[in-house]
């Protein structure tokens, strides 16, 4: 019985991943136990290490091991420009374009009332404090061009403008409904260069 419950436990744990139902979880579990025990050990070890070591940067909220991430510590970057993105994947997409040399603030999500995600969950207060520190001159909103990304940009624009912060939004070269991490680099680079006042 113990073996069966360990297998059930594994399937149950795998089902916590987004988009993984009971069938997929079962297939993954059987595959690892039957064909790739070494891979399973690697996965187990990598998960253990990541969960134990990775935390949020104190300044920009992205994932990091030290308390402040490498990007925030890089003094060759323009600390007067702060680019706001939804996820570390979106941040990477912008980094790959090499069109932006400022700093970032990673929301680690978006405002989504249906999922119970409000302004507090994206660190709005912290972003406002950061943007009004006297060093930041421009906040560039690079949230996705989805309904939720646009709604988030709207809330951020209102809150930041009240504090007298200059706010810009990526230009409309990025297709409506799209997420930055899936947009080609040239399009993102143009959208960054042609950003407009929000
Ligand atoms: Zn950082």
JSON list of C-alpha atoms and ligand atoms in Angstrom, two decimals:
[
{"chain": "A", "resi": 1, "resn": "UNK", "atom": "CA", "xyz": [0.00, 0.00, 0.00]},
{"chain": "A", "resi": 2, "resn": "UNK", "atom": "CA", "xyz": [2.86, 2.37, 0.83]},
{"chain": "A", "resi": 3, "resn": "UNK", "atom": "CA", "xyz": [4.17, 2.15, -2.74]},
{"chain": "A", "resi": 4, "resn": "UNK", "atom": "CA", "xyz": [0.76, 2.99, -4.15]},
{"chain": "A", "resi": 5, "resn": "UNK", "atom": "CA", "xyz": [0.31, 5.97, -1.89]},
{"chain": "A", "resi": 6, "resn": "UNK", "atom": "CA", "xyz": [3.79, 7.28, -2.77]},
{"chain": "A", "resi": 7, "resn": "UNK", "atom": "CA", "xyz": [2.83, 7.08, -6.45]},
{"chain": "A", "resi": 8, "resn": "UNK", "atom": "CA", "xyz": [-0.48, 8.79, -5.75]},
{"chain": "A", "resi": 9, "resn": "UNK", "atom": "CA", "xyz": [1.40, 11.43, -3.81]},
{"chain": "A", "resi": 10, "resn": "UNK", "atom": "CA", "xyz": [3.67, 12.10, -6.78]},
{"chain": "A", "resi": 11, "resn": "UNK", "atom": "CA", "xyz": [0.73, 12.36, -9.19]},
{"chain": "A", "resi": 12, "resn": "UNK", "atom": "CA", "xyz": [-1.04, 14.66, -6.78]},
{"chain": "A", "resi": 13, "resn": "UNK", "atom": "CA", "xyz": [2.06, 16.88, -6.49]},
{"chain": "A", "resi": 14, "resn": "UNK", "atom": "CA", "xyz": [2.53, 17.05, -10.29]},
{"chain": "A", "resi": 15, "resn": "UNK", "atom": "CA", "xyz": [-1.08, 18.14, -10.68]},
{"chain": "A", "resi": 16, "resn": "UNK", "atom": "CA", "xyz": [-0.21, 21.36, -8.88]},
{"chain": "A", "resi": 17, "resn": "UNK", "atom": "CA", "xyz": [1.64, 22.51, -11.99]},
{"chain": "A", "resi": 18, "resn": "UNK", "atom": "CA", "xyz": [-0.41, 24.86, -14.19]},
{"chain": "A", "resi": 19, "resn": "UNK", "atom": "CA", "xyz": [-2.24, 23.09, -17.01]},
{"chain": "A", "resi": 20, "resn": "UNK", "atom": "CA", "xyz": [-1.44, 19.59, -15.73]},
{"chain": "A", "resi": 21, "resn": "UNK", "atom": "CA", "xyz": [-4.46, 17.35, -15.24]},
{"chain": "A", "resi": 22, "resn": "UNK", "atom": "CA", "xyz": [-4.63, 13.88, -13.76]},
{"chain": "A", "resi": 23, "resn": "UNK", "atom": "CA", "xyz": [-3.85, 12.11, -17.08]},
{"chain": "A", "resi": 24, "resn": "UNK", "atom": "CA", "xyz": [-0.73, 14.16, -17.80]},
{"chain": "A", "resi": 25, "resn": "UNK", "atom": "CA", "xyz": [0.42, 13.94, -14.20]},
{"chain": "A", "resi": 26, "resn": "UNK", "atom": "CA", "xyz": [0.05, 10.15, -14.28]},
{"chain": "A", "resi": 27, "resn": "UNK", "atom": "CA", "xyz": [1.98, 9.93, -17.56]},
{"chain": "A", "resi": 28, "resn": "UNK", "atom": "CA", "xyz": [4.81, 12.04, -16.12]},
{"chain": "A", "resi": 29, "resn": "UNK", "atom": "CA", "xyz": [4.98, 9.98, -12.95]},
{"chain": "A", "resi": 30, "resn": "UNK", "atom": "CA", "xyz": [4.98, 6.63, -14.81]},
{"chain": "A", "resi": 31, "resn": "UNK", "atom": "CA", "xyz": [7.60, 7.92, -17.24]},
{"chain": "A", "resi": 32, "resn": "UNK", "atom": "CA", "xyz": [9.97, 9.03, -14.50]},
{"chain": "A", "resi": 33, "resn": "UNK", "atom": "CA", "xyz": [9.59, 5.88, -12.44]},
{"chain": "A", "resi": 34, "resn": "UNK", "atom": "CA", "xyz": [9.76, 3.52, -15.39]},
{"chain": "A", "resi": 35, "resn": "UNK", "atom": "CA", "xyz": [12.26, 5.17, -17.75]},
{"chain": "A", "resi": 36, "resn": "UNK", "atom": "CA", "xyz": [14.15, 8.00, -16.12]},
{"chain": "A", "resi": 37, "resn": "UNK", "atom": "CA", "xyz": [14.92, 7.63, -12.46]},
{"chain": "A", "resi": 38, "resn": "UNK", "atom": "CA", "xyz": [18.08, 9.66, -12.90]},
{"chain": "A", "resi": 39, "resn": "UNK", "atom": "CA", "xyz": [16.05, 12.52, -14.39]},
{"chain": "A", "resi": 40, "resn": "UNK", "atom": "CA", "xyz": [13.62, 12.22, -11.50]},
{"chain": "A", "resi": 41, "resn": "UNK", "atom": "CA", "xyz": [16.49, 12.57, -9.01]},
{"chain": "A", "resi": 42, "resn": "UNK", "atom": "CA", "xyz": [17.77, 15.62, -10.89]},
{"chain": "A", "resi": 43, "resn": "UNK", "atom": "CA", "xyz": [14.32, 17.17, -10.86]},
{"chain": "A", "resi": 44, "resn": "UNK", "atom": "CA", "xyz": [13.91, 16.48, -7.18]},
{"chain": "A", "resi": 45, "resn": "UNK", "atom": "CA", "xyz": [17.30, 18.00, -6.36]},
{"chain": "A", "resi": 46, "resn": "UNK", "atom": "CA", "xyz": [16.77, 21.05, -8.61]},
{"chain": "A", "resi": 47, "resn": "UNK", "atom": "CA", "xyz": [13.38, 21.72, -7.04]},
{"chain": "A", "resi": 48, "resn": "UNK", "atom": "CA", "xyz": [14.79, 21.41, -3.56]},
{"chain": "A", "resi": 49, "resn": "UNK", "atom": "CA", "xyz": [17.63, 23.83, -4.32]},
{"chain": "A", "resi": 50, "resn": "UNK", "atom": "CA", "xyz": [15.50, 26.37, -6.17]},
{"chain": "A", "resi": 51, "resn": "UNK", "atom": "CA", "xyz": [12.81, 26.45, -3.51]},
{"chain": "A", "resi": 52, "resn": "UNK", "atom": "CA", "xyz": [15.45, 26.79, -0.80]},
{"chain": "A", "resi": 53, "resn": "UNK", "atom": "CA", "xyz": [17.61, 29.44, -2.47]},
{"chain": "A", "resi": 54, "resn": "UNK", "atom": "CA", "xyz": [15.64, 31.55, -4.91]},
{"chain": "A", "resi": 55, "resn": "UNK", "atom": "CA", "xyz": [13.90, 34.62, -3.51]},
{"chain": "A", "resi": 56, "resn": "UNK", "atom": "CA", "xyz": [12.68, 38.01, -4.73]},
{"chain": "A", "resi": 57, "resn": "UNK", "atom": "CA", "xyz": [15.10, 40.88, -5.32]},
{"chain": "A", "resi": 58, "resn": "UNK", "atom": "CA", "xyz": [14.52, 43.54, -2.64]},
{"chain": "A", "resi": 59, "resn": "UNK", "atom": "CA", "xyz": [14.50, 46.28, -5.27]},
{"chain": "A", "resi": 60, "resn": "UNK", "atom": "CA", "xyz": [12.83, 44.90, -8.39]},
{"chain": "A", "resi": 61, "resn": "UNK", "atom": "CA", "xyz": [11.07, 41.71, -7.16]},
{"chain": "A", "resi": 62, "resn": "UNK", "atom": "CA", "xyz": [12.56, 39.46, -9.84]},
{"chain": "A", "resi": 63, "resn": "UNK", "atom": "CA", "xyz": [13.91, 36.03, -8.91]},
{"chain": "A", "resi": 64, "resn": "UNK", "atom": "CA", "xyz": [17.42, 36.10, -7.46]},
{"chain": "A", "resi": 65, "resn": "UNK", "atom": "CA", "xyz": [19.67, 34.23, -5.04]},
{"chain": "A", "resi": 66, "resn": "UNK", "atom": "CA", "xyz": [21.45, 37.21, -3.42]},
{"chain": "A", "resi": 67, "resn": "UNK", "atom": "CA", "xyz": [19.13, 39.78, -1.78]},
{"chain": "A", "resi": 68, "resn": "UNK", "atom": "CA", "xyz": [19.69, 42.24, -4.67]},
{"chain": "A", "resi": 69, "resn": "UNK", "atom": "CA", "xyz": [19.81, 40.91, -8.25]},
{"chain": "A", "resi": 70, "resn": "UNK", "atom": "CA", "xyz": [22.68, 41.43, -10.73]},
{"chain": "A", "resi": 71, "resn": "UNK", "atom": "CA", "xyz": [20.64, 43.81, -12.90]},
{"chain": "A", "resi": 72, "resn": "UNK", "atom": "CA", "xyz": [19.85, 46.14, -9.98]},
{"chain": "A", "resi": 73, "resn": "UNK", "atom": "CA", "xyz": [23.51, 46.06, -8.90]},
{"chain": "A", "resi": 74, "resn": "UNK", "atom": "CA", "xyz": [24.82, 46.92, -12.38]},
{"chain": "A", "resi": 75, "resn": "UNK", "atom": "CA", "xyz": [25.90, 50.61, -12.18]},
{"chain": "A", "resi": 76, "resn": "UNK", "atom": "CA", "xyz": [26.33, 50.88, -15.94]},
{"chain": "A", "resi": 77, "resn": "UNK", "atom": "CA", "xyz": [22.52, 50.87, -16.24]},
{"chain": "A", "resi": 78, "resn": "UNK", "atom": "CA", "xyz": [20.40, 54.02, -16.48]},
{"chain": "A", "resi": 79, "resn": "UNK", "atom": "CA", "xyz": [18.71, 54.27, -13.08]},
{"chain": "A", "resi": 80, "resn": "UNK", "atom": "CA", "xyz": [16.47, 57.13, -14.25]},
{"chain": "A", "resi": 81, "resn": "UNK", "atom": "CA", "xyz": [14.38, 54.71, -16.38]},
{"chain": "A", "resi": 82, "resn": "UNK", "atom": "CA", "xyz": [12.30, 52.02, -14.74]},
{"chain": "A", "resi": 83, "resn": "UNK", "atom": "CA", "xyz": [10.58, 49.44, -16.93]},
{"chain": "A", "resi": 84, "resn": "UNK", "atom": "CA", "xyz": [7.60, 47.64, -15.41]},
{"chain": "A", "resi": 85, "resn": "UNK", "atom": "CA", "xyz": [6.97, 44.08, -16.60]},
{"chain": "A", "resi": 86, "resn": "UNK", "atom": "CA", "xyz": [4.65, 41.30, -15.48]},
{"chain": "A", "resi": 87, "resn": "UNK", "atom": "CA", "xyz": [7.10, 38.42, -15.20]},
{"chain": "A", "resi": 88, "resn": "UNK", "atom": "CA", "xyz": [10.82, 37.57, -15.24]},
{"chain": "A", "resi": 89, "resn": "UNK", "atom": "CA", "xyz": [10.16, 35.97, -18.68]},
{"chain": "A", "resi": 90, "resn": "UNK", "atom": "CA", "xyz": [8.96, 39.34, -20.02]},
{"chain": "A", "resi": 91, "resn": "UNK", "atom": "CA", "xyz": [12.02, 40.99, -18.49]},
{"chain": "A", "resi": 92, "resn": "UNK", "atom": "CA", "xyz": [14.26, 38.48, -20.31]},
{"chain": "A", "resi": 93, "resn": "UNK", "atom": "CA", "xyz": [12.44, 39.18, -23.59]},
{"chain": "A", "resi": 94, "resn": "UNK", "atom": "CA", "xyz": [13.18, 42.91, -23.26]},
{"chain": "A", "resi": 95, "resn": "UNK", "atom": "CA", "xyz": [16.77, 42.25, -22.20]},
{"chain": "A", "resi": 96, "resn": "UNK", "atom": "CA", "xyz": [17.34, 40.16, -25.32]},
{"chain": "A", "resi": 97, "resn": "UNK", "atom": "CA", "xyz": [16.37, 43.11, -27.56]},
{"chain": "A", "resi": 98, "resn": "UNK", "atom": "CA", "xyz": [19.22, 45.21, -26.06]},
{"chain": "A", "resi": 99, "resn": "UNK", "atom": "CA", "xyz": [16.91, 48.23, -26.68]},
{"chain": "A", "resi": 100, "resn": "UNK", "atom": "CA", "xyz": [16.65, 49.10, -22.98]},
{"chain": "A", "resi": 101, "resn": "UNK", "atom": "CA", "xyz": [19.46, 49.88, -20.58]},
{"chain": "A", "resi": 102, "resn": "UNK", "atom": "CA", "xyz": [17.48, 51.04, -17.57]},
{"chain": "A", "resi": 103, "resn": "UNK", "atom": "CA", "xyz": [16.26, 49.12, -14.52]},
{"chain": "A", "resi": 104, "resn": "UNK", "atom": "CA", "xyz": [13.17, 46.99, -13.98]},
{"chain": "A", "resi": 105, "resn": "UNK", "atom": "CA", "xyz": [10.31, 46.44, -11.62]},
{"chain": "A", "resi": 106, "resn": "UNK", "atom": "CA", "xyz": [8.75, 42.99, -11.97]},
{"chain": "A", "resi": 107, "resn": "UNK", "atom": "CA", "xyz": [5.11, 42.80, -10.86]},
{"chain": "A", "resi": 108, "resn": "UNK", "atom": "CA", "xyz": [5.19, 39.01, -10.57]},
{"chain": "A", "resi": 109, "resn": "UNK", "atom": "CA", "xyz": [1.68, 38.95, -11.97]},
{"chain": "A", "resi": 110, "resn": "UNK", "atom": "CA", "xyz": [-1.04, 41.31, -13.14]},
{"chain": "A", "resi": 111, "resn": "UNK", "atom": "CA", "xyz": [-4.21, 42.75, -11.75]},
{"chain": "A", "resi": 112, "resn": "UNK", "atom": "CA", "xyz": [-6.88, 40.13, -12.33]},
{"chain": "A", "resi": 113, "resn": "UNK", "atom": "CA", "xyz": [-10.04, 40.44, -10.22]},
{"chain": "A", "resi": 114, "resn": "UNK", "atom": "CA", "xyz": [-11.25, 37.02, -11.41]},
{"chain": "A", "resi": 115, "resn": "UNK", "atom": "CA", "xyz": [-8.16, 35.36, -9.94]},
{"chain": "A", "resi": 116, "resn": "UNK", "atom": "CA", "xyz": [-8.31, 37.52, -6.82]},
{"chain": "A", "resi": 117, "resn": "UNK", "atom": "CA", "xyz": [-5.21, 39.51, -7.83]},
{"chain": "A", "resi": 118, "resn": "UNK", "atom": "CA", "xyz": [-5.39, 43.14, -6.81]},
{"chain": "A", "resi": 119, "resn": "UNK", "atom": "CA", "xyz": [-2.98, 46.12, -6.62]},
{"chain": "A", "resi": 120, "resn": "UNK", "atom": "CA", "xyz": [-1.43, 44.80, -3.38]},
{"chain": "A", "resi": 121, "resn": "UNK", "atom": "CA", "xyz": [-0.47, 41.53, -5.03]},
{"chain": "A", "resi": 122, "resn": "UNK", "atom": "CA", "xyz": [1.63, 43.27, -7.68]},
{"chain": "A", "resi": 123, "resn": "UNK", "atom": "CA", "xyz": [3.49, 45.45, -5.16]},
{"chain": "A", "resi": 124, "resn": "UNK", "atom": "CA", "xyz": [1.88, 48.74, -6.22]},
{"chain": "A", "resi": 125, "resn": "UNK", "atom": "CA", "xyz": [2.92, 50.61, -3.07]},
{"chain": "A", "resi": 126, "resn": "UNK", "atom": "CA", "xyz": [6.50, 49.49, -3.46]},
{"chain": "A", "resi": 127, "resn": "UNK", "atom": "CA", "xyz": [6.53, 50.52, -7.12]},
{"chain": "A", "resi": 128, "resn": "UNK", "atom": "CA", "xyz": [5.16, 53.97, -6.22]},
{"chain": "A", "resi": 129, "resn": "UNK", "atom": "CA", "xyz": [7.85, 54.42, -3.54]},
{"chain": "A", "resi": 130, "resn": "UNK", "atom": "CA", "xyz": [10.54, 53.36, -5.97]},
{"chain": "A", "resi": 131, "resn": "UNK", "atom": "CA", "xyz": [9.22, 55.59, -8.78]},
{"chain": "A", "resi": 132, "resn": "UNK", "atom": "CA", "xyz": [9.02, 58.64, -6.52]},
{"chain": "A", "resi": 133, "resn": "UNK", "atom": "CA", "xyz": [12.51, 58.28, -5.04]},
{"chain": "A", "resi": 134, "resn": "UNK", "atom": "CA", "xyz": [13.78, 61.31, -6.99]},
{"chain": "A", "resi": 135, "resn": "UNK", "atom": "CA", "xyz": [16.16, 59.22, -9.10]},
{"chain": "A", "resi": 136, "resn": "UNK", "atom": "CA", "xyz": [13.60, 57.64, -11.43]},
{"chain": "A", "resi": 137, "resn": "UNK", "atom": "CA", "xyz": [12.52, 60.10, -14.16]},
{"chain": "A", "resi": 138, "resn": "UNK", "atom": "CA", "xyz": [10.39, 57.83, -16.33]},
{"chain": "A", "resi": 139, "resn": "UNK", "atom": "CA", "xyz": [8.39, 54.68, -15.71]},
{"chain": "A", "resi": 140, "resn": "UNK", "atom": "CA", "xyz": [7.88, 52.61, -18.86]},
{"chain": "A", "resi": 141, "resn": "UNK", "atom": "CA", "xyz": [4.89, 50.28, -18.65]},
{"chain": "A", "resi": 142, "resn": "UNK", "atom": "CA", "xyz": [5.65, 47.07, -20.51]},
{"chain": "A", "resi": 143, "resn": "UNK", "atom": "CA", "xyz": [2.77, 44.97, -19.22]},
{"chain": "A", "resi": 144, "resn": "UNK", "atom": "CA", "xyz": [1.31, 42.63, -21.81]},
{"chain": "A", "resi": 145, "resn": "UNK", "atom": "CA", "xyz": [-1.19, 43.78, -24.44]},
{"chain": "A", "resi": 146, "resn": "UNK", "atom": "CA", "xyz": [-3.85, 41.46, -23.07]},
{"chain": "A", "resi": 147, "resn": "UNK", "atom": "CA", "xyz": [-7.04, 42.69, -21.34]},
{"chain": "A", "resi": 148, "resn": "UNK", "atom": "CA", "xyz": [-5.48, 42.13, -17.92]},
{"chain": "A", "resi": 149, "resn": "UNK", "atom": "CA", "xyz": [-2.15, 43.68, -18.91]},
{"chain": "A", "resi": 150, "resn": "UNK", "atom": "CA", "xyz": [-3.94, 46.77, -20.23]},
{"chain": "A", "resi": 151, "resn": "UNK", "atom": "CA", "xyz": [-6.08, 47.02, -17.10]},
{"chain": "A", "resi": 152, "resn": "UNK", "atom": "CA", "xyz": [-2.94, 46.76, -14.98]},
{"chain": "A", "resi": 153, "resn": "UNK", "atom": "CA", "xyz": [-1.23, 49.47, -17.04]},
{"chain": "A", "resi": 154, "resn": "UNK", "atom": "CA", "xyz": [-4.27, 51.70, -16.54]},
{"chain": "A", "resi": 155, "resn": "UNK", "atom": "CA", "xyz": [-4.23, 51.30, -12.74]},
{"chain": "A", "resi": 156, "resn": "UNK", "atom": "CA", "xyz": [-0.47, 51.90, -12.60]},
{"chain": "A", "resi": 157, "resn": "UNK", "atom": "CA", "xyz": [-0.72, 54.98, -14.83]},
{"chain": "A", "resi": 158, "resn": "UNK", "atom": "CA", "xyz": [-3.39, 56.56, -12.62]},
{"chain": "A", "resi": 159, "resn": "UNK", "atom": "CA", "xyz": [-1.48, 55.83, -9.41]},
{"chain": "A", "resi": 160, "resn": "UNK", "atom": "CA", "xyz": [1.91, 57.00, -10.72]},
{"chain": "A", "resi": 161, "resn": "UNK", "atom": "CA", "xyz": [0.63, 60.15, -12.42]},
{"chain": "A", "resi": 162, "resn": "UNK", "atom": "CA", "xyz": [-0.95, 61.24, -9.14]},
{"chain": "A", "resi": 163, "resn": "UNK", "atom": "CA", "xyz": [2.58, 61.30, -7.74]},
{"chain": "A", "resi": 164, "resn": "UNK", "atom": "CA", "xyz": [3.83, 63.37, -10.66]},
{"chain": "A", "resi": 165, "resn": "UNK", "atom": "CA", "xyz": [5.83, 60.53, -12.22]},
{"chain": "A", "resi": 166, "resn": "UNK", "atom": "CA", "xyz": [6.29, 60.54, -16.02]},
{"chain": "A", "resi": 167, "resn": "UNK", "atom": "CA", "xyz": [4.69, 57.36, -17.36]},
{"chain": "A", "resi": 168, "resn": "UNK", "atom": "CA", "xyz": [5.11, 55.90, -20.85]},
{"chain": "A", "resi": 169, "resn": "UNK", "atom": "CA", "xyz": [3.70, 52.78, -22.47]},
{"chain": "A", "resi": 170, "resn": "UNK", "atom": "CA", "xyz": [5.28, 50.54, -25.08]},
{"chain": "A", "resi": 171, "resn": "UNK", "atom": "CA", "xyz": [4.15, 51.59, -28.57]},
{"chain": "A", "resi": 172, "resn": "UNK", "atom": "CA", "xyz": [1.46, 49.67, -30.39]},
{"chain": "A", "resi": 173, "resn": "UNK", "atom": "CA", "xyz": [3.71, 47.57, -32.58]},
{"chain": "A", "resi": 174, "resn": "UNK", "atom": "CA", "xyz": [3.07, 44.69, -30.24]},
{"chain": "A", "resi": 175, "resn": "UNK", "atom": "CA", "xyz": [-0.03, 42.79, -31.41]},
{"chain": "A", "resi": 176, "resn": "UNK", "atom": "CA", "xyz": [-3.17, 43.17, -29.29]},
{"chain": "A", "resi": 177, "resn": "UNK", "atom": "CA", "xyz": [-3.71, 40.23, -26.99]},
{"chain": "A", "resi": 178, "resn": "UNK", "atom": "CA", "xyz": [-0.07, 39.21, -27.02]},
{"chain": "A", "resi": 179, "resn": "UNK", "atom": "CA", "xyz": [2.36, 38.38, -24.24]},
{"chain": "A", "resi": 180, "resn": "UNK", "atom": "CA", "xyz": [5.83, 39.86, -24.59]},
{"chain": "A", "resi": 181, "resn": "UNK", "atom": "CA", "xyz": [7.66, 36.61, -24.05]},
{"chain": "A", "resi": 182, "resn": "UNK", "atom": "CA", "xyz": [6.17, 35.31, -27.33]},
{"chain": "A", "resi": 183, "resn": "UNK", "atom": "CA", "xyz": [6.70, 38.46, -29.41]},
{"chain": "A", "resi": 184, "resn": "UNK", "atom": "CA", "xyz": [9.70, 38.71, -31.75]},
{"chain": "A", "resi": 185, "resn": "UNK", "atom": "CA", "xyz": [12.60, 40.80, -30.53]},
{"chain": "A", "resi": 186, "resn": "UNK", "atom": "CA", "xyz": [12.52, 43.37, -33.35]},
{"chain": "A", "resi": 187, "resn": "UNK", "atom": "CA", "xyz": [8.90, 44.22, -32.56]},
{"chain": "A", "resi": 188, "resn": "UNK", "atom": "CA", "xyz": [9.63, 44.64, -28.86]},
{"chain": "A", "resi": 189, "resn": "UNK", "atom": "CA", "xyz": [12.68, 46.79, -29.62]},
{"chain": "A", "resi": 190, "resn": "UNK", "atom": "CA", "xyz": [10.59, 49.10, -31.85]},
{"chain": "A", "resi": 191, "resn": "UNK", "atom": "CA", "xyz": [7.83, 49.28, -29.27]},
{"chain": "A", "resi": 192, "resn": "UNK", "atom": "CA", "xyz": [10.40, 50.32, -26.68]},
{"chain": "A", "resi": 193, "resn": "UNK", "atom": "CA", "xyz": [11.99, 52.99, -28.88]},
{"chain": "A", "resi": 194, "resn": "UNK", "atom": "CA", "xyz": [8.58, 54.36, -29.97]},
{"chain": "A", "resi": 195, "resn": "UNK", "atom": "CA", "xyz": [7.06, 54.32, -26.49]},
{"chain": "A", "resi": 196, "resn": "UNK", "atom": "CA", "xyz": [4.47, 57.03, -25.89]},
{"chain": "A", "resi": 197, "resn": "UNK", "atom": "CA", "xyz": [3.16, 58.98, -22.94]},
{"chain": "A", "resi": 198, "resn": "UNK", "atom": "CA", "xyz": [0.59, 56.99, -21.01]},
{"chain": "B", "resi": 1, "resn": "LIG", "atom": "ZN1", "xyz": [16.63, 43.51, -8.80]}
]
